[in-house]
Every structure is written in structure tokens, then in C-alpha cells.
Coordinates of C-alpha atoms in Angstrom, one line a residue:
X1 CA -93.9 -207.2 -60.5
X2 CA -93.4 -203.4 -61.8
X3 CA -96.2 -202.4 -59.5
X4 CA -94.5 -204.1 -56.4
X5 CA -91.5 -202.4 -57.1
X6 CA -92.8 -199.2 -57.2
X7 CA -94.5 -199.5 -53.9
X8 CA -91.1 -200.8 -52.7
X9 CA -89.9 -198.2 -54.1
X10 CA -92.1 -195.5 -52.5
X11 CA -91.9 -197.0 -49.0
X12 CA -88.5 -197.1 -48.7
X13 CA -88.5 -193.3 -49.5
X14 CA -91.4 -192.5 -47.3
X15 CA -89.6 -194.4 -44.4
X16 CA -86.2 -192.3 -45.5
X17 CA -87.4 -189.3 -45.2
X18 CA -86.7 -187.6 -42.1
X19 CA -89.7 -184.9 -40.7
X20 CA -88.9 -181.4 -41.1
X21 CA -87.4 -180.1 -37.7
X22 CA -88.8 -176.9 -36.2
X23 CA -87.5 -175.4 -33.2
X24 CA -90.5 -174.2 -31.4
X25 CA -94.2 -172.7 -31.9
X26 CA -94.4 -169.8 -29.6
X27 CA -94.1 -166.5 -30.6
X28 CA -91.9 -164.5 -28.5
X29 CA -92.8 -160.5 -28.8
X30 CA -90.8 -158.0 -29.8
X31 CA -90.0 -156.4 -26.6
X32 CA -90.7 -156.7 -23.1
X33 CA -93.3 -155.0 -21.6
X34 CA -91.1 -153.9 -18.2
X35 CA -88.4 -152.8 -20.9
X36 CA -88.6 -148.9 -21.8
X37 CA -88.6 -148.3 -25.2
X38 CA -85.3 -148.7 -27.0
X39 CA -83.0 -145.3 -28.0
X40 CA -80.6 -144.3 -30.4
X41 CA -78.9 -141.7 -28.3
X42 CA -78.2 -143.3 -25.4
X43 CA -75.2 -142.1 -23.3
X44 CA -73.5 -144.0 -20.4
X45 CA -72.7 -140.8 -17.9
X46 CA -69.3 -141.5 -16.5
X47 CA -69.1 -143.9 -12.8
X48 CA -69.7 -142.3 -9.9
X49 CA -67.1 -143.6 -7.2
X50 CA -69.3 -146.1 -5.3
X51 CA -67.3 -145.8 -2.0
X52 CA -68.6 -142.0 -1.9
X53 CA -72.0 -141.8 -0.4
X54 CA -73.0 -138.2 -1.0
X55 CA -72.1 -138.9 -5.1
X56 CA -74.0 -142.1 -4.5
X57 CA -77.0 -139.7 -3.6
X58 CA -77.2 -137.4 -6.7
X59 CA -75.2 -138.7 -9.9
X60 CA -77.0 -139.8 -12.3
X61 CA -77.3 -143.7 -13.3
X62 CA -75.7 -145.6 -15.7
X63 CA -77.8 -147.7 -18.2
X64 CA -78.1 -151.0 -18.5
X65 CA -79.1 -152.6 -22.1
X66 CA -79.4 -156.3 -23.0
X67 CA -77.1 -157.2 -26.0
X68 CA -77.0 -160.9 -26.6
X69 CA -73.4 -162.0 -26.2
X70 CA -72.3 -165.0 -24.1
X71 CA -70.3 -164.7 -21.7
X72 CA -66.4 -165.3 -22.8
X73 CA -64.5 -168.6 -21.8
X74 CA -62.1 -166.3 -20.1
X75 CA -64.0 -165.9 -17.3
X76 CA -63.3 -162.6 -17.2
X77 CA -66.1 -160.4 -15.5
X78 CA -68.2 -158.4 -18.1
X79 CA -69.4 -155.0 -18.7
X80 CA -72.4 -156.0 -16.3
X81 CA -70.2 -156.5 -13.9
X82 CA -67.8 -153.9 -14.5
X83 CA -70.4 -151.5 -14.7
X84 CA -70.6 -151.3 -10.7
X85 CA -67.1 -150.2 -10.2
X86 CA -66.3 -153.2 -7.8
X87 CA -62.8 -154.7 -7.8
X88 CA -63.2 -157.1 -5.4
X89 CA -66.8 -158.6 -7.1
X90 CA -64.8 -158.5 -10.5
X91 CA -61.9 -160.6 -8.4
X92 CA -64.0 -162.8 -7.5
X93 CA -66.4 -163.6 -10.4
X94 CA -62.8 -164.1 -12.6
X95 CA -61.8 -166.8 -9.6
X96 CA -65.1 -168.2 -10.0
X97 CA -64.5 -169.1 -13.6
X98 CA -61.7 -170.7 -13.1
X99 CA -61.6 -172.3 -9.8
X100 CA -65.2 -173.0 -8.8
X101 CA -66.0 -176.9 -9.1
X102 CA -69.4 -176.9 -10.5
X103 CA -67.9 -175.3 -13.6
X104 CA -65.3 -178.4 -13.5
X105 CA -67.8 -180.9 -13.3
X106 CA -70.0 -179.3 -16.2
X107 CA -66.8 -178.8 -18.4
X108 CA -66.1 -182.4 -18.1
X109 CA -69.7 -183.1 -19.4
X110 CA -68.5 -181.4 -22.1
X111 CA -65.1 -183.3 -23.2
X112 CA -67.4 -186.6 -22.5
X113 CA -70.0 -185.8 -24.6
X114 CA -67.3 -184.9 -27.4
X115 CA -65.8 -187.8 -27.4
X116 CA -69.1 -189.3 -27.8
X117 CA -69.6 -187.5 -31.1
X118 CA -66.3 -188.9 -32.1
X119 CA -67.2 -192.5 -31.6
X120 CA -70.1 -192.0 -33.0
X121 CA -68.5 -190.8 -36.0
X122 CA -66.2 -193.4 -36.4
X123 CA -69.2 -195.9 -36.6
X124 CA -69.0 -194.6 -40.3
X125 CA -65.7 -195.8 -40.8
X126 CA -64.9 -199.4 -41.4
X127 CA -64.1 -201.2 -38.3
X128 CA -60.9 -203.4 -38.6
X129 CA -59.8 -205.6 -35.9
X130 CA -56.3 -207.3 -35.8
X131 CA -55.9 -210.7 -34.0
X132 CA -54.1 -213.9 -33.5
X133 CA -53.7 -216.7 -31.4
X134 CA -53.1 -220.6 -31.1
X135 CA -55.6 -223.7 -30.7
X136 CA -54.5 -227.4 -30.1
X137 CA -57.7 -229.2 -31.2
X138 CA -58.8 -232.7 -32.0
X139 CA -61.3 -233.4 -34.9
X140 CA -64.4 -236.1 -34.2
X141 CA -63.8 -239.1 -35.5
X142 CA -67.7 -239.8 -35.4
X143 CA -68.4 -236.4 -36.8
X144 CA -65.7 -237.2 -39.7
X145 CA -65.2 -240.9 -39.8
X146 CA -61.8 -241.7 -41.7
X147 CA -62.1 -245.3 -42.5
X148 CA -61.5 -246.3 -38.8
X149 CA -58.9 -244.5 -37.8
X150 CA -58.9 -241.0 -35.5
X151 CA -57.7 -238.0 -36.1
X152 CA -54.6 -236.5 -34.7
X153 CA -54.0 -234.0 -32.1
X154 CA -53.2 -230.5 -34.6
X155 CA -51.7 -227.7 -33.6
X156 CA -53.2 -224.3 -34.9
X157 CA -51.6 -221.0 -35.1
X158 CA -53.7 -217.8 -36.8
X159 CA -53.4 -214.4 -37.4
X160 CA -54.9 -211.7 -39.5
X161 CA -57.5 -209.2 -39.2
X162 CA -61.2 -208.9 -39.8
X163 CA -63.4 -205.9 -41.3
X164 CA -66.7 -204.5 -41.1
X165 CA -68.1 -201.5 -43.2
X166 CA -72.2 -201.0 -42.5
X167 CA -72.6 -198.7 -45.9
X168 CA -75.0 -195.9 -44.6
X169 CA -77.3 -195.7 -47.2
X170 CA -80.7 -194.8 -45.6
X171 CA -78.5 -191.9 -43.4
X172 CA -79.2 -194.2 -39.6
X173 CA -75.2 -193.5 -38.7
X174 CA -75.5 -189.9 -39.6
X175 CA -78.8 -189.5 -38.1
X176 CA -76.6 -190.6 -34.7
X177 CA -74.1 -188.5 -35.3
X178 CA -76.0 -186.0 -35.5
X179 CA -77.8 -186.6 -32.2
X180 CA -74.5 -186.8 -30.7
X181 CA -73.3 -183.4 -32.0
X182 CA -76.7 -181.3 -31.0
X183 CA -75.8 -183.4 -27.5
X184 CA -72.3 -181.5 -27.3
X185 CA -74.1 -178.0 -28.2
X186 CA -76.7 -178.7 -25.3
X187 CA -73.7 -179.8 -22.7
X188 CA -72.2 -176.4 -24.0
X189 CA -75.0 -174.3 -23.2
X190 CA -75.5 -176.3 -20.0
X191 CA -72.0 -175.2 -19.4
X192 CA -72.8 -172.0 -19.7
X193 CA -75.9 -172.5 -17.6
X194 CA -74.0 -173.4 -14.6
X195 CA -71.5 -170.3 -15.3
X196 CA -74.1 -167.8 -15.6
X197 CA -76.2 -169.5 -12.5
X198 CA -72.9 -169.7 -10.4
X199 CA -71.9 -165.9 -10.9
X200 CA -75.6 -164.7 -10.1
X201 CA -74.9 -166.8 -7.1
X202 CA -71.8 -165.5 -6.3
X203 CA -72.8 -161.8 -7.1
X204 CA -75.9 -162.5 -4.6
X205 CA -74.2 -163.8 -2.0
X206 CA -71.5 -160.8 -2.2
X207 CA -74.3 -158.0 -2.3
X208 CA -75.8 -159.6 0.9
X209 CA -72.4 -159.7 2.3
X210 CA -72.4 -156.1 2.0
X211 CA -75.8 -155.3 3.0
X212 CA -75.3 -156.9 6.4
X213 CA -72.0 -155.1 7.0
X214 CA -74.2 -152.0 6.2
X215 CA -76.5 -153.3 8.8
X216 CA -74.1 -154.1 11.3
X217 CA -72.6 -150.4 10.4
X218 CA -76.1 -148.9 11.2
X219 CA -76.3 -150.8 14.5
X220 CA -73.5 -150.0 16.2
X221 CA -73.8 -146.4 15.0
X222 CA -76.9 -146.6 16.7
X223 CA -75.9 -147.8 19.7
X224 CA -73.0 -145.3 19.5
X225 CA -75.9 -142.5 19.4
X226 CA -77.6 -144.8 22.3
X227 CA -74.7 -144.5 24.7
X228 CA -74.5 -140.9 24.3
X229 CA -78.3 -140.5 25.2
X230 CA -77.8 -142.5 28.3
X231 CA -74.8 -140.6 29.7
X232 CA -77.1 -137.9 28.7
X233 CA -79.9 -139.1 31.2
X234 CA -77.3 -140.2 33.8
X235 CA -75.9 -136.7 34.1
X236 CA -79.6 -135.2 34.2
X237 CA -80.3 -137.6 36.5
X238 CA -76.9 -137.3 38.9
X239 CA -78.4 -133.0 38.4
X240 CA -81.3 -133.6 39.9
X241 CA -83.0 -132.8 36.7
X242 CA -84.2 -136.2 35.1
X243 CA -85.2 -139.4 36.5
X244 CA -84.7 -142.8 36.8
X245 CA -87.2 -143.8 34.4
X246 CA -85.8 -142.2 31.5
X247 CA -82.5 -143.4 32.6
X248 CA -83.7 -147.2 32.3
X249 CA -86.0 -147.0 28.9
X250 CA -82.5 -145.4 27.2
X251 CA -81.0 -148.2 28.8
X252 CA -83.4 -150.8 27.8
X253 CA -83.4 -149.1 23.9
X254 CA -79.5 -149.3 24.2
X255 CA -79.7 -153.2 24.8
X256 CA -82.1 -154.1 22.8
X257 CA -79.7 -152.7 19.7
X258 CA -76.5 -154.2 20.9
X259 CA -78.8 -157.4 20.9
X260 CA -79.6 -157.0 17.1
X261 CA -75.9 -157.1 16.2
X262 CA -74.3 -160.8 17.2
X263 CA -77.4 -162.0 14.6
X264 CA -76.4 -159.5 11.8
X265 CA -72.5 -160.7 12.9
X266 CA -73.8 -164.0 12.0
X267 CA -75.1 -163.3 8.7
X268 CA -72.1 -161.9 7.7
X269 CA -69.7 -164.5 8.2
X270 CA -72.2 -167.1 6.3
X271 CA -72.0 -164.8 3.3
X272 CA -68.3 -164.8 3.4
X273 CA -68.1 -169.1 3.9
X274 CA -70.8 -169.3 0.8
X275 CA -68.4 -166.7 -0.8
X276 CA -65.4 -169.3 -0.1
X277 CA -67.5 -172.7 -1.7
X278 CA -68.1 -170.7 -4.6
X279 CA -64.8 -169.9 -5.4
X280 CA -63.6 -173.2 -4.7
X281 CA -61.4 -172.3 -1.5
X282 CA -61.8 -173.1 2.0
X283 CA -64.6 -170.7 3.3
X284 CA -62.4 -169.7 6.3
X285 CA -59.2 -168.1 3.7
X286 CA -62.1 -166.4 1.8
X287 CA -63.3 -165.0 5.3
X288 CA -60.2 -163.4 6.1
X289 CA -59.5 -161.5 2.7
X290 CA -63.5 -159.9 2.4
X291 CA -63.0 -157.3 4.8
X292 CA -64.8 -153.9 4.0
X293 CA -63.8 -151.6 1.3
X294 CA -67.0 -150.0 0.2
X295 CA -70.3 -150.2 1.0
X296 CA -73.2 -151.6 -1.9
X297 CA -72.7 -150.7 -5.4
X298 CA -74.3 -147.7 -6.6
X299 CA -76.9 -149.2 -9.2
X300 CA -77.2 -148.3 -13.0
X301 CA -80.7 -147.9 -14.6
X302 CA -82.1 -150.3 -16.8
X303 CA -82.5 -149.3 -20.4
X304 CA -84.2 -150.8 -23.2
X305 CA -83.5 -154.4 -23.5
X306 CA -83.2 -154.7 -27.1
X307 CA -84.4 -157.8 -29.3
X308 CA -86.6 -159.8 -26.8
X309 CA -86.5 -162.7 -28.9
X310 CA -83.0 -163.0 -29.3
X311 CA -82.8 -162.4 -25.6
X312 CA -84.5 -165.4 -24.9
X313 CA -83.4 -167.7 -27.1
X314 CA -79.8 -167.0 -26.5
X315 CA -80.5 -167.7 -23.0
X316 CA -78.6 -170.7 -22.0
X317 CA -81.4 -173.2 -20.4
X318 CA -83.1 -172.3 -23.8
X319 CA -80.7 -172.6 -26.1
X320 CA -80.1 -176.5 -24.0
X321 CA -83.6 -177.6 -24.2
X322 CA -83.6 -176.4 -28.2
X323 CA -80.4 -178.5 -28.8
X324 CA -81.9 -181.5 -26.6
X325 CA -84.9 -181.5 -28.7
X326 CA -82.7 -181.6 -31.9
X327 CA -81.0 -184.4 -30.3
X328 CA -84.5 -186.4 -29.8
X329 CA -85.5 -185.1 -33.5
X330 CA -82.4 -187.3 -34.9
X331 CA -82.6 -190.4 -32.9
X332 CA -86.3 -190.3 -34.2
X333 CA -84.6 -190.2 -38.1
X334 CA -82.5 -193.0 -36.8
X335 CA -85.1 -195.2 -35.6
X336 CA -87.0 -194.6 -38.5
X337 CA -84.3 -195.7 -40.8
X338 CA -84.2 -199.1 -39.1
X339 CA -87.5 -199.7 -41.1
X340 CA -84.8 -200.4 -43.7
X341 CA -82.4 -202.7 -45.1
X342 CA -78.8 -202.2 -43.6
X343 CA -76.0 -203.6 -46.3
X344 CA -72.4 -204.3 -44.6
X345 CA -69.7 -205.3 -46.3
X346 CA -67.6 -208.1 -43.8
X347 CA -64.1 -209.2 -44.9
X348 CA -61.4 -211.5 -43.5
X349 CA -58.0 -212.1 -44.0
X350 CA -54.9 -213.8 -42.6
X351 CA -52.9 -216.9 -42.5
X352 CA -53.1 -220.4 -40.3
X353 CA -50.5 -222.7 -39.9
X354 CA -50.0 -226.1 -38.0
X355 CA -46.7 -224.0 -36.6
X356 CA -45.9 -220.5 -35.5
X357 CA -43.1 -220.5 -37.9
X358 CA -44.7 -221.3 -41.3
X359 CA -47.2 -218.5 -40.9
X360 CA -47.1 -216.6 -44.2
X361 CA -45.8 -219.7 -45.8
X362 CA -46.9 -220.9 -49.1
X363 CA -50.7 -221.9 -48.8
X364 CA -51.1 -220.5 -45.4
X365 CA -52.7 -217.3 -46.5
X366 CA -56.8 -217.3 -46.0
X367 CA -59.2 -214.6 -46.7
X368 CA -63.7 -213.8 -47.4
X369 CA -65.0 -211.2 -48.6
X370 CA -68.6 -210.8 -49.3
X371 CA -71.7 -208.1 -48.8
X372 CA -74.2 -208.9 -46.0
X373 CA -77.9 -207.5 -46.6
X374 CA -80.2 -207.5 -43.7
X375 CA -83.8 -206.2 -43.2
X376 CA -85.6 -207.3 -39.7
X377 CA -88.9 -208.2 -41.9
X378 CA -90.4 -210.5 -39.3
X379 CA -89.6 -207.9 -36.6
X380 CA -90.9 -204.4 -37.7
X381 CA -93.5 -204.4 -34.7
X382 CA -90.5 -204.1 -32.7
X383 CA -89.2 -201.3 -34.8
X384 CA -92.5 -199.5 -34.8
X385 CA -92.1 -199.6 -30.8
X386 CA -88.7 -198.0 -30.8
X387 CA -90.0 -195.2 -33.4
X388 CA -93.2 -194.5 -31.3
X389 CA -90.8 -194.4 -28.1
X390 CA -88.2 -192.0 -30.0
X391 CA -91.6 -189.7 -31.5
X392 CA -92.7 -189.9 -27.5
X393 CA -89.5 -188.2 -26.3
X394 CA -89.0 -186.0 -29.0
X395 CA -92.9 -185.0 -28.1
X396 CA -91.7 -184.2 -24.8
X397 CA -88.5 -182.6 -24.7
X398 CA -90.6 -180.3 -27.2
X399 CA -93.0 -179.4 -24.3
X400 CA -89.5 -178.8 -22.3
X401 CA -88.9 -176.5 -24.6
X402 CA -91.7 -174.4 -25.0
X403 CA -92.3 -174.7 -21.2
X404 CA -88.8 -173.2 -20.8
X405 CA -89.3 -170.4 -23.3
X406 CA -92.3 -169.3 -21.1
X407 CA -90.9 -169.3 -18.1
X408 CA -87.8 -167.3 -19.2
X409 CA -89.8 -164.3 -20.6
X410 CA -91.7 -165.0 -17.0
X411 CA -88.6 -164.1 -15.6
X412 CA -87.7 -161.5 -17.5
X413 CA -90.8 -159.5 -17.4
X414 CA -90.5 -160.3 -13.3
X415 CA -87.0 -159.6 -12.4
X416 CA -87.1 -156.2 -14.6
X417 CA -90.3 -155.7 -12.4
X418 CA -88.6 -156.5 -9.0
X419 CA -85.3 -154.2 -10.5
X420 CA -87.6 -151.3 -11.0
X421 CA -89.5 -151.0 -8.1
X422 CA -86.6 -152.0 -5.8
X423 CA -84.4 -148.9 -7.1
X424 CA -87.8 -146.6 -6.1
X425 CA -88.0 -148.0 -2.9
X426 CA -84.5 -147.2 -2.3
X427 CA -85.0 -143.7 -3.2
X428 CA -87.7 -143.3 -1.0
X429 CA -87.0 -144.7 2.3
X430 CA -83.4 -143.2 1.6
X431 CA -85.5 -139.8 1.9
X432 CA -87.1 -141.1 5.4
X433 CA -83.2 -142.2 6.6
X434 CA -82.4 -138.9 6.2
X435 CA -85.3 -137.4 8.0
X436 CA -85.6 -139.5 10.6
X437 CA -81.5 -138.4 11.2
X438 CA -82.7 -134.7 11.6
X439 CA -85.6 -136.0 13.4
X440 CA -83.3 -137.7 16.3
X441 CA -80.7 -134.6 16.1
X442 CA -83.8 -131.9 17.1
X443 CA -85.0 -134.3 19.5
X444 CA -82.4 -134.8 21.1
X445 CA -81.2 -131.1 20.9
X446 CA -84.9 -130.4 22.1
X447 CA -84.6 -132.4 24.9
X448 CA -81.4 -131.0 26.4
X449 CA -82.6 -127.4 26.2
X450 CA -85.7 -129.2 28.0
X451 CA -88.4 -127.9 25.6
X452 CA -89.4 -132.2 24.9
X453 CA -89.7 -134.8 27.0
X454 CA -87.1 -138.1 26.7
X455 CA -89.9 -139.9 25.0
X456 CA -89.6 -138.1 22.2
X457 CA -86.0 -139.0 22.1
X458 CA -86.2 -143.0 22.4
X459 CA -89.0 -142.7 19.6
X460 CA -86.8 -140.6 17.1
X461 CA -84.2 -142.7 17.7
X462 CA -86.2 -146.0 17.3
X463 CA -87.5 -144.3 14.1
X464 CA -83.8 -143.5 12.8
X465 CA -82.3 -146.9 13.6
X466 CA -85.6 -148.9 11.7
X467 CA -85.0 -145.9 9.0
X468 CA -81.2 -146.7 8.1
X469 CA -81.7 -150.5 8.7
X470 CA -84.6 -150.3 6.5
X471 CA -82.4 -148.1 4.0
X472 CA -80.0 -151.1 4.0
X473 CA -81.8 -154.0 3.8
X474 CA -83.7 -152.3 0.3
X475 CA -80.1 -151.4 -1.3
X476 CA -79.4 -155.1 -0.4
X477 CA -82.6 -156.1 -2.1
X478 CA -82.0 -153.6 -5.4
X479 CA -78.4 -155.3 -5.8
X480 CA -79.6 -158.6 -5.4
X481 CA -82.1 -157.7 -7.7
X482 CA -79.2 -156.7 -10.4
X483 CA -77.4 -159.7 -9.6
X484 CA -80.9 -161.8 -10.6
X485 CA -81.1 -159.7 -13.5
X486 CA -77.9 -160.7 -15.2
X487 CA -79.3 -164.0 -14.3
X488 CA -82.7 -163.5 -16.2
X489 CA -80.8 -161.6 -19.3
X490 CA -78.7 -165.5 -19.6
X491 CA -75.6 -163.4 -18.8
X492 CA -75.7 -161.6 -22.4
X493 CA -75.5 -158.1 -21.0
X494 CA -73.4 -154.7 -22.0
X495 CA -73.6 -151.4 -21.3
X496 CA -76.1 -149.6 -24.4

């Protein structure tokens, strides 16, 4: 008899004992390998004003460092943000915190899954339920024969409450609670998934908003240039000193530009409707209010992004699939502790009567009170099968996980790539812009003083239009970039 209670012992502690919870198995590095090397005297020169091209040109860039901070409930743009000197963007990102509907719907997630965690809770709590009602009834004469005679009709009136306490010994309640809690901080960081998401979003759409105006800018500056070079060839031509020919490939150059513009026309006003969604306004009132200010923001540098690890796991998907798998981790406790015996303790107590008014007479009052012990013996197969289900998605949301850790150094280490190497291009077709401007100038100057022939024109000025739209299109490409680098960084940016 000692011996079996010992090993009654011992397996109800084995069975009680939860498995020690560990986060993840992959070893994030130190630092990134697209990250410079982190400095002590870093300096953030002052702004340049973005509206001013030629300061655009040659101040020097601010730096960008990676500080793990999430983004405040305020909505309020950040010093990633910020950084780029852009009202507007910073209007915008703040009405995006507040108005867009995404955010809505994830921030009711969150209340729900609260008040989930407080029902849960309460399970620990004695439940107590009040009732009372009335019953005519009729006893069976067969059931309870009375020396022939029947029973009479009876009038029964109750009232009083029952209670239920299920004592938590072997922790399966807190286990759930505590499922339910890690829940809330996953719908949290979810929540903050969608913000950070959203504002890359918004910041993306508003940088190709301003790239195409630059486009559309370039175009009809080109054209402009076009025109002149045809009244040029038309006044040659009226001379007697040009031809017809030239006069119809300026023509022909001239129409294919104005052709370029209604599509670039297009793409602007489908950045300013996805500009309206996101803000939760009617695209068409969004429209009207982004007309041009300034052109694209001029971009800060990226310096080092200190404390990869903490980088990534403060990023919000991460930080969601950690709390999920703490949630799957507990419900695995809690179907283990269903291996055990649950003890309630039930209780009952009120008054019947044969009529409303004598209840709480003299003899009316009723009441039970007693412990219930229950232990599903004859069923632990079935218990094993909910604990090999719970260990299954506690297996997998642990993949999840690790999968997710992976992919957000991925895109890390890529969008600092893509950041890089889309600020150098910028630099160096913003060189060929600028040359293929002087280019067209002495062309055309060459031309008039009829030292060059008009092909040379219509291919300088080919080359210059490609130049500046090319020249556009990459400053579009190095803001979008930014905007998917506060993205990659979870949001958790500030100047260094």
C-alpha cells in the first residue's frame, strides 16, 4: 500500500509539472552584416530644407540608427519620420493612427481578447447563480402508492442560489489564464503589426505620389524644351535654311512626350485615392488637399543599427508569434493537468414553499453542501489525445516562430541592401541628369550657330528627358526604400 502511494504520488507530480518554456533556438548575431559598424560620436548634421534642390545636391546626410522603441499609442509620427522634414507625410501618418480602419479593427481584437483574459480569470472564482421559479406538479401514485389513494395537485414555489468552486490544485485554470493573457500580448503586438505595416504603406504610397509628380514635372518640362525646338525648326524652315524633315522628327519627339504624360497623370491620382483609403477618408477629399509642396525628401544615411537581436525580437510579427507560442505552451500545461483529479466544492441553498408567500417561513429554508472529486480514469486515452494535439500545436507555432525570426533578419539584411545601393544609384544617374542637361543646351546652341546637324539635337534631348525621368523614378525607388526600411526595423527607429 506504501509503495502504491508513492507511485501515486510521483505521477501526479510528473503529470503536474509543466515543461520548461523556451522562446526560441536560433541565434540571432550580433549585428547585421549591411549595418556599418556602430559609433560613439555620431552627429546628426542639421536638415537641409528638402524643398531646395541645389541643398538637396550637396549637404551632407543625416543618420539613421535603429533604437528599439515601439512606436507610441499616440500616433504621433516619429523621429523616422520626422527626420525627412515633411509636414504633410507627418500629417498624414498622425491621421493614419487615428482614423484608418485597419487599426480599428485590430484594436478591437485587442479589447476582445481582454475580456477573454477576464473570463477566464473569473473561472477561479466561485461561480454563484441566483434563481427562482414556480412548479404545479402531481406525484405518481404508482411510483408512491399511498394506501390507494392519489396524490394531490401541489403548488411549488423556490428560490435560492447555487455555487460552484473547482479548487485549482494541479494549476489547469491558471494554466488558461495564462494562455489567455500571452493571447492579449500577441493581439497587442499584432496591433502594432498592422500600425507599423499601415504607415510603411502609407509612407510608400506618398513617396510614389511624389515621384510621379516629379515625373510629370520632367515631362512637361520636356516637352516645354520640345516646343521651343520645333519653333526652332519651323523658323529655319520658313528661312529657307532647314527642312521639312527635321521639322517632323521634332514634331514626332514632341508627341511622343506629351503621350507619356496622361499615363504618369494616372498614376498620380491612384496614389492620392490609396492615400485617401488609408487615412480612412473618401479618396476624392484626400485628392483635393495633396497638391504639391515639395518634391521627394532628401534621404538620411543609414548608420549602425545597433543591437540586432533586440532589433528583431522587438519586431512586432516576432514578438506575436513568441507570445502565440507561449500561448500554445500553457494550453499544453492545461491539458496536461487534466491527467488529474479536479476537486469542486458545489453548494445549494434556498427556500420552497407550497405558496409564494410562506417562502422564508419556518421550515421552508433548504440547503447541500458537499466536495465533488472527479478523475476521468476510464478516459485518459482521450486525455492523451488532447495533450498530443496541444504538444502538436505548440510544435508548430514553434516553427512559426523560428520561421519568422529568419525571415525578419532576411529582411533586414535585404532592405538595408536595397537602401544602400538605391541612395548610390541616385547619386549617379543624378550626375548623368545633369550632363545630359548641358548636353541638350550645347546641342542645341550648336545647332543654331549651324556647326551640328538637328539629329544631334532630338538625341540630346531624348537622352536628357530618359536622364531626369530616370533621375526620378530612382529617388522614388530610395524613398520607397526608406519607407520599407522603417518597415523591416518593426518601426523601432530614432535618429543615433
Amino acid at each position: 500500500m506504501r509503495s502504491a502511494t508513492m507511485l501515486f504520488a510521483l505521477f501526479v507530480g510528473g503529470c503536474a509539472t509543466s515543461p520548461e518554456y523556451r522562446a526560441s533556438a536560433i541565434d540571432v548575431p550580433p549585428a547585421f552584416r549591411e549595418s556599418p559598424a556602430p559609433r560613439d560620436d555620431s552627429i546628426v548634421p542639421d536638415r537641409p530644407d528638402s524643398s531646395d534642390e541645389s541643398a538637396a545636391a550637396t549637404a551632407p546626410a543625416a543618420r539613421v540608427a535603429a533604437v528599439p522603441s515601439a512606436q507610441g499609442s499616440d500616433s504621433a509620427p516619429d523621429a523616422f519620420w520626422r527626420a525627412l522634414g515633411d509636414t504633410t507625410l507627418d500629417r498624414l501618418v498622425t491621421e493614419l493612427g487615428r482614423a484608418n480602419l485597419d487599426i480599428q479593427g485590430a484594436e478591437a481584437r485587442v479589447r476582445g481578447a481582454r475580456s477573454a483574459q477576464t473570463e477566464a480569470a473569473l473561472d477561479l472564482a466561485p461561480t454563484v447563480t441566483f434563481g427562482g421559479g414556480y412548479t404545479r406538479q402531481r406525484l405518481s401514485n404508482a411510483a408512491f402508492p399511498v394506501g390507494g389513494s392519489a396524490f394531490p395537485d401541489q403548488d411549488v414555489w423556490d428560490a435560492g442560489f447555487d455555487a460552484a468552486w473547482e479548487l485549482d490544485l494541479f494549476g489547469r485554470l491558471r494554466q488558461r489564464v495564462a494562455a489567455q493573457g500571452a493571447f492579449v500580448e500577441a493581439s497587442r503586438e499584432d496591433l502594432r503589426d498592422v500600425r507599423v505595416t499601415l504607415t510603411a504603406e502609407l509612407a510608400r504610397t506618398y513617396f510614389e505620389l511624389r515621384g510621379a509628380e516629379e515625373r510629370l514635372a520632367v515631362a512637361r518640362r520636356n516637352a516645354q524644351n520640345q516646343r521651343r525646338t520645333l519653333e526652332l525648326t519651323r523658323e529655319r524652315l520658313d528661312a529657307g535654311r532647314g527642312t521639312a524633315f527635321d521639322t517632323e522628327r521634332a514634331q514626332a519627339q514632341l508627341s511622343f512626350t506629351l503621350a507619356s504624360i496622361p499615363a504618369i497623370e494616372s498614376a498620380v491620382a491612384e496614389a492620392q485615392y490609396g492615400i485617401g483609403v488609408l487615412v480612412g477618408r473618401a479618396p476624392a477629399t484626400v485628392a483635393a488637399e495633396l497638391t504639391r509642396t515639395a518634391g521627394l525628401p532628401v534621404l538620411p544615411a543609414v548608420a549602425a543599427v545597433a543591437s540586432a537581436d533586440s532589433v528583431i525580437r522587438r519586431r512586432p510579427d516576432v514578438a506575436a508569434a513568441e507570445r502565440q507560442l507561449a500561448v500554445e505552451h500553457s494550453l499544453v500545461g492545461a491539458a496536461r493537468a487534466d491527467y488529474l483529479p479536479r476537486l469542486s466544492v458545489g453548494a445549494v441553498a434556498g427556500y420552497s414553499a407550497t405558496a409564494f408567500g410562506g417562502l422564508g417561513d419556518h421550515g421552508t429554508f433548504r440547503y447541500a453542501v458537499g466536495p465533488v472529486l472527479s478523475w476521468p480514469a476510464l478516459n485518459l486515452g482521450r486525455v492523451k489525445a488532447r495533450v498530443d494535439v496541444s504538444r502538436a500545436r505548440e510544435a508548430e507555432a514553434r516553427s512559426q516562430y523560428d520561421q519568422t525570426v529568419l525571415r525578419a533578419m532576411q529582411e533586414v539584411e535585404t532592405t538595408l541592401t536595397r537602401y544602400r545601393t538605391a541612395r548610390a544609384s541616385v547619386e549617379r544617374i543624378r550626375d548623368a541628369a545633369a550632363a545630359s542637361e548641358r548636353a541638350a543646351e550645347l546641342a542645341r546652341l550648336r545647332f543654331t550657330e549651324g556647326v551640328a546637324d538637328f539629329l544631334q539635337v532630338l538625341d540630346a534631348e531624348r537622352t536628357q528627358l530618359d536622364a531626369e525621368d530616370r533621375l526620378a523614378q530612382a529617388q522614388t525607388a530610395a524613398a520607397t526604400a526608406y519607407a520599407a526600411l522603417y518597415k523591416a526595423l518593426g518601426g523601432a527607429a530614432e535618429l543615433d
